Amino acid sequence: MESINYLDWSLLVLHKLDSTYESSKKIDDLLENFNTLFVDNSTDFKRIFDSNKALSGIVLDLDEDAEEIVKFVRETNPKIPIFILTEEDSSKLSLQILKLVNIVMNVFEDSTSFLSGQLELEVEKYMSSIKPIFFGKLMDYTHKFKYPWHTPGHAGGLMFMTNPIGKMMLDFYGENTLRSDLSISVPELGSLLDDEGPVKDAESNSARVFSADKTYYILNGTSSVNQVIWKGRVTKDNLAFVDRNCHKSLNYGMVITEAIPMYMIPRRNNLGIIGPVKLEEFTKEYIDKIIQNNPKLTEEQKKQKIKMSALTNSTYDGLCYNVNKIKEALNNNVENLHFDEAWYAYAKFHPIYKNHYAMTESDNFIEHPPIFASHSTHKLLGAFSQASMLHVKDGTKDKVDFVVFDEAYLMYGSTSPQYSMIASLDVSTAMMDFCGDKLMDETILNAIHFRKRIAKLNKEYASFNEWFFSLWQPEKVLYNGTLIDFEDVPDKYLLEHQECWTLDSDNNWHGFNDIEKNYVMLDPIKLTLKCPGLNVSGKYDEIGIPATILSNYIIDRGVVNEKTDTYSLLFLHSIGTTVTKQEALIKVLMDFKKDFDNNTPLKDIFPDLVSSYPEKYSTKGLKDHCLDMHNYIKESKLLELMDKAFQVIPKQELTPAEASREVFRGNIEHLPLKDCMNRTAGVIVVPYPPGIPVLMGGERIDEASKSILNFLLAREEFERVFPGYFSDIHGIEAFNDEDGVRRFHTMVIKN
């Protein structure tokens, strides 16, 4: 039992207090060599079982609760050994339950040592069975206590023992972290780059679990996953059809491959939330039109088929596409289909997402090209940061030559892979394979509870004619033929019926008036919190709370959101989110409301902001500050300018690759944005929010695309009016010019 003691795992024993002395003594002797947790009632048993995952087995008295407990355990854990102890007759156990338990033993029928040995064998089989493929081998190798005469240089942590600073690091991370940080020289663990051994087995297992034909582990982030996909399938002058709402790594993919891009334009609603691309944009007629209207293409190039079509799924606010609808619309008119599902790796594990993820298994009746999916396994599953997966599904006719594709993979793979990152991908896979459906059930239900809680609070405050925050979600749901309030729909119904979350123009809570039927759904675990200030029809409220102020407030109080828009914040309700975590967010929202209503002085709310800009903020309260910014946003028409900017695709003077070459040749000028009219952008310009390029390298700022310049200059002016609220805009540098005025600057190609 040494390995189990080492891991400090225990048997959970349900033993009733009214048992005979002889029986209790026999059980004590039987379990003497095991770590044990004893309870005497089913309520405590269930509580401990749910909260303690370091259990190596279950031991139950044979009584009237045994069948119920066995079913309860098997709902969550299909493998853990269950032992039924009896003194006499076991006939009361049904055939169904007998199939679910491992051993039924009469404690008086054999020697204690023999029965204990049987328990030990079952426990060891269980502990072995749940070890993930690669991580199990890594643990085994680490526990062989070998002397490393290879890289890495810290030699399993020995180097850190030679210095007090190193010892500090060793103590913080722990010895196992460093002992398992190994070199590629270790043959027992296989090779990530050569695709052999336990690493290969782990990747093959991930392909099975995620319903792919092949899966690659990639250790330098999903940015590299995206570029591997493009490098392996796209080359110079190929045509690409790309969601404008894409991660910058896809834009860099077009630079590296020298593809010629054309763009799908995502919709936006009046709240500024990024919506889906129109379904018609995937049709052959639409694609042919944008190819024929592209002035950069020669007549010969216009005869090409689209080499790669790329779409972000889900969007940043949790809108998920019906992948089968897209396949049907495309009708195999592109050669490769890429779904960037960085934030969406869990979709396969719950029926609520049926047909809405790249590797969907319900597509055999639809002809499609090879499909590629990028998963940031580290974002919303359990991998370490930068540990990602690339999944491939062969086309119904066209198959991927993986020998060729491997060459692209090798270009981005380090010859010194971090084995702990590989192990974390392996473990994430094993966890979801083990009980992913149960984990997602709990996660979605918890998110539903939170959504209902906010809706009820909002309604309660409204009954006193007061404001509160709300969530971007259905206000009413069709239940038993009647539209009823979201918070009154049974949890189980919301959990099991996808149509509750599907966007529909007849129940337009979402603000996308022309949405197609059964095309897009809202992910229940992506929570977009709406601040007072702007409603879904585009009308401004008298009271407004810009989201950037709320974001700063909650961060200072220990709650950090994922994304901040103008009047909304995104929170990710991931696996493991607790009620305590939910309550912390609700409490801080209520605290903000209290400070707003009391107009608490800003010096008490944001002391650093006030000390940095006393002339602007020292006399203001929180309500004053919110209303000042809200009124400025209204009067400056900042959101209207943003909306116009994102409806324009500027003229493409150069491809992204051609523009990049000019930048690296130094054939550029650094100019204030105000002087960039009739100039060609050198680099991609991406404002956050919303995180979509307004300019790609090589695109021209002219009269037709002036709305982009107007929006960026409006953002620049906003920062001068509200110092301390500075933008995150990729491709823009902000600093004071010689006249002392803070301005945006960017790179443009020399004329």
PDB file of C-alpha atoms in Angstrom, residues 261-367:
ATOM      1  CA  PRO A 261      -7.346  37.153 -47.421  1.00  0.00           C
ATOM      2  CA  MET A 262     -10.998  37.977 -47.874  1.00  0.00           C
ATOM      3  CA  TYR A 263     -13.235  38.574 -44.889  1.00  0.00           C
ATOM      4  CA  MET A 264     -16.541  37.621 -43.334  1.00  0.00           C
ATOM      5  CA  ILE A 265     -17.986  40.506 -41.310  1.00  0.00           C
ATOM      6  CA  PRO A 266     -19.561  39.558 -37.962  1.00  0.00           C
ATOM      7  CA  ARG A 267     -22.718  41.329 -36.920  1.00  0.00           C
ATOM      8  CA  ARG A 268     -22.866  43.612 -33.893  1.00  0.00           C
ATOM      9  CA  ASN A 269     -25.902  44.459 -31.801  1.00  0.00           C
ATOM     10  CA  ASN A 270     -26.757  47.783 -30.190  1.00  0.00           C
ATOM     11  CA  LEU A 271     -24.947  46.771 -26.997  1.00  0.00           C
ATOM     12  CA  GLY A 272     -21.724  46.504 -28.980  1.00  0.00           C
ATOM     13  CA  ILE A 273     -21.638  42.697 -28.551  1.00  0.00           C
ATOM     14  CA  ILE A 274     -19.989  40.859 -31.413  1.00  0.00           C
ATOM     15  CA  GLY A 275     -22.459  38.556 -33.095  1.00  0.00           C
ATOM     16  CA  PRO A 276     -22.274  35.798 -35.685  1.00  0.00           C
ATOM     17  CA  VAL A 277     -21.324  35.991 -39.334  1.00  0.00           C
ATOM     18  CA  LYS A 278     -24.398  35.755 -41.575  1.00  0.00           C
ATOM     19  CA  LEU A 279     -25.049  32.228 -42.774  1.00  0.00           C
ATOM     20  CA  GLU A 280     -25.363  33.435 -46.361  1.00  0.00           C
ATOM     21  CA  GLU A 281     -21.683  34.412 -46.292  1.00  0.00           C
ATOM     22  CA  PHE A 282     -20.788  30.714 -46.434  1.00  0.00           C
ATOM     23  CA  THR A 283     -22.675  30.108 -49.684  1.00  0.00           C
ATOM     24  CA  LYS A 284     -20.972  29.566 -53.034  1.00  0.00           C
ATOM     25  CA  GLU A 285     -22.735  32.620 -54.480  1.00  0.00           C
ATOM     26  CA  TYR A 286     -21.380  34.936 -51.782  1.00  0.00           C
ATOM     27  CA  ILE A 287     -17.864  33.491 -51.946  1.00  0.00           C
ATOM     28  CA  ASP A 288     -17.790  33.769 -55.749  1.00  0.00           C
ATOM     29  CA  LYS A 289     -18.909  37.407 -55.472  1.00  0.00           C
ATOM     30  CA  ILE A 290     -16.164  38.452 -53.048  1.00  0.00           C
ATOM     31  CA  ILE A 291     -13.549  36.668 -55.159  1.00  0.00           C
ATOM     32  CA  GLN A 292     -14.700  38.371 -58.365  1.00  0.00           C
ATOM     33  CA  ASN A 293     -14.843  41.787 -56.644  1.00  0.00           C
ATOM     34  CA  ASN A 294     -11.313  41.546 -55.201  1.00  0.00           C
ATOM     35  CA  PRO A 295      -9.080  43.960 -57.172  1.00  0.00           C
ATOM     36  CA  LYS A 296      -5.907  42.268 -55.865  1.00  0.00           C
ATOM     37  CA  LEU A 297      -6.633  39.044 -57.753  1.00  0.00           C
ATOM     38  CA  THR A 298      -5.621  38.237 -61.295  1.00  0.00           C
ATOM     39  CA  GLU A 299      -8.103  36.527 -63.577  1.00  0.00           C
ATOM     40  CA  GLU A 300      -6.193  33.295 -63.076  1.00  0.00           C
ATOM     41  CA  GLN A 301      -6.316  33.626 -59.281  1.00  0.00           C
ATOM     42  CA  LYS A 302     -10.068  34.241 -59.413  1.00  0.00           C
ATOM     43  CA  LYS A 303     -10.473  30.698 -60.725  1.00  0.00           C
ATOM     44  CA  GLN A 304      -9.026  29.258 -57.503  1.00  0.00           C
ATOM     45  CA  LYS A 305     -11.049  27.550 -54.820  1.00  0.00           C
ATOM     46  CA  ILE A 306     -10.847  28.995 -51.280  1.00  0.00           C
ATOM     47  CA  LYS A 307      -7.931  27.157 -49.664  1.00  0.00           C
ATOM     48  CA  MET A 308      -8.839  27.889 -46.043  1.00  0.00           C
ATOM     49  CA  SER A 309     -11.957  29.178 -44.340  1.00  0.00           C
ATOM     50  CA  ALA A 310     -11.525  30.160 -40.677  1.00  0.00           C
ATOM     51  CA  LEU A 311     -14.174  30.992 -38.103  1.00  0.00           C
ATOM     52  CA  THR A 312     -14.052  31.841 -34.379  1.00  0.00           C
ATOM     53  CA  ASN A 313     -16.262  29.435 -32.412  1.00  0.00           C
ATOM     54  CA  SER A 314     -17.447  30.383 -29.871  1.00  0.00           C
ATOM     55  CA  THR A 315     -17.295  34.180 -30.089  1.00  0.00           C
ATOM     56  CA  TYR A 316     -15.877  36.180 -27.188  1.00  0.00           C
ATOM     57  CA  ASP A 317     -19.366  36.586 -25.724  1.00  0.00           C
ATOM     58  CA  GLY A 318     -20.180  32.891 -26.033  1.00  0.00           C
ATOM     59  CA  LEU A 319     -22.105  32.571 -29.297  1.00  0.00           C
ATOM     60  CA  CYS A 320     -21.609  29.084 -30.741  1.00  0.00           C
ATOM     61  CA  TYR A 321     -22.259  28.178 -34.370  1.00  0.00           C
ATOM     62  CA  ASN A 322     -24.246  25.198 -35.615  1.00  0.00           C
ATOM     63  CA  VAL A 323     -21.333  23.603 -37.467  1.00  0.00           C
ATOM     64  CA  ASN A 324     -23.594  21.394 -39.564  1.00  0.00           C
ATOM     65  CA  LYS A 325     -25.430  24.458 -40.885  1.00  0.00           C
ATOM     66  CA  ILE A 326     -22.088  25.910 -41.982  1.00  0.00           C
ATOM     67  CA  LYS A 327     -21.054  22.652 -43.664  1.00  0.00           C
ATOM     68  CA  GLU A 328     -24.345  22.570 -45.544  1.00  0.00           C
ATOM     69  CA  ALA A 329     -23.982  26.198 -46.678  1.00  0.00           C
ATOM     70  CA  LEU A 330     -20.370  25.718 -47.777  1.00  0.00           C
ATOM     71  CA  ASN A 331     -21.317  22.526 -49.633  1.00  0.00           C
ATOM     72  CA  ASN A 332     -17.637  21.552 -49.867  1.00  0.00           C
ATOM     73  CA  ASN A 333     -16.758  24.786 -51.732  1.00  0.00           C
ATOM     74  CA  VAL A 334     -13.615  25.350 -49.651  1.00  0.00           C
ATOM     75  CA  GLU A 335     -10.642  23.022 -49.363  1.00  0.00           C
ATOM     76  CA  ASN A 336     -10.134  23.286 -45.582  1.00  0.00           C
ATOM     77  CA  LEU A 337     -12.324  24.424 -42.703  1.00  0.00           C
ATOM     78  CA  HIS A 338     -10.744  25.787 -39.505  1.00  0.00           C
ATOM     79  CA  PHE A 339     -12.645  26.499 -36.292  1.00  0.00           C
ATOM     80  CA  ASP A 340     -10.705  28.473 -33.701  1.00  0.00           C
ATOM     81  CA  GLU A 341     -12.276  27.012 -30.548  1.00  0.00           C
ATOM     82  CA  ALA A 342      -9.700  28.325 -28.095  1.00  0.00           C
ATOM     83  CA  TRP A 343     -12.271  29.011 -25.345  1.00  0.00           C
ATOM     84  CA  TYR A 344     -14.537  26.063 -26.141  1.00  0.00           C
ATOM     85  CA  ALA A 345     -12.658  22.783 -25.636  1.00  0.00           C
ATOM     86  CA  TYR A 346     -15.362  21.337 -23.344  1.00  0.00           C
ATOM     87  CA  ALA A 347     -18.238  21.411 -25.876  1.00  0.00           C
ATOM     88  CA  LYS A 348     -17.981  17.748 -26.868  1.00  0.00           C
ATOM     89  CA  PHE A 349     -18.790  16.632 -23.339  1.00  0.00           C
ATOM     90  CA  HIS A 350     -22.366  17.841 -22.977  1.00  0.00           C
ATOM     91  CA  PRO A 351     -25.435  17.318 -25.203  1.00  0.00           C
ATOM     92  CA  ILE A 352     -26.481  20.961 -24.787  1.00  0.00           C
ATOM     93  CA  TYR A 353     -23.772  21.777 -27.373  1.00  0.00           C
ATOM     94  CA  LYS A 354     -24.840  19.107 -29.896  1.00  0.00           C
ATOM     95  CA  ASN A 355     -23.784  19.998 -33.487  1.00  0.00           C
ATOM     96  CA  HIS A 356     -22.184  23.251 -32.290  1.00  0.00           C
ATOM     97  CA  TYR A 357     -18.490  22.294 -32.226  1.00  0.00           C
ATOM     98  CA  ALA A 358     -15.918  21.436 -34.881  1.00  0.00           C
ATOM     99  CA  MET A 359     -15.390  17.744 -34.116  1.00  0.00           C
ATOM    100  CA  THR A 360     -19.110  17.019 -33.889  1.00  0.00           C
ATOM    101  CA  GLU A 361     -19.835  13.355 -34.487  1.00  0.00           C
ATOM    102  CA  SER A 362     -23.253  13.914 -36.074  1.00  0.00           C
ATOM    103  CA  ASP A 363     -21.973  14.954 -39.500  1.00  0.00           C
ATOM    104  CA  ASN A 364     -21.675  11.754 -41.486  1.00  0.00           C
ATOM    105  CA  PHE A 365     -24.551  12.759 -43.763  1.00  0.00           C
ATOM    106  CA  ILE A 366     -22.928  16.085 -44.761  1.00  0.00           C
ATOM    107  CA  GLU A 367     -20.073  16.238 -47.244  1.00  0.00           C
TER     108      GLU A 367
END
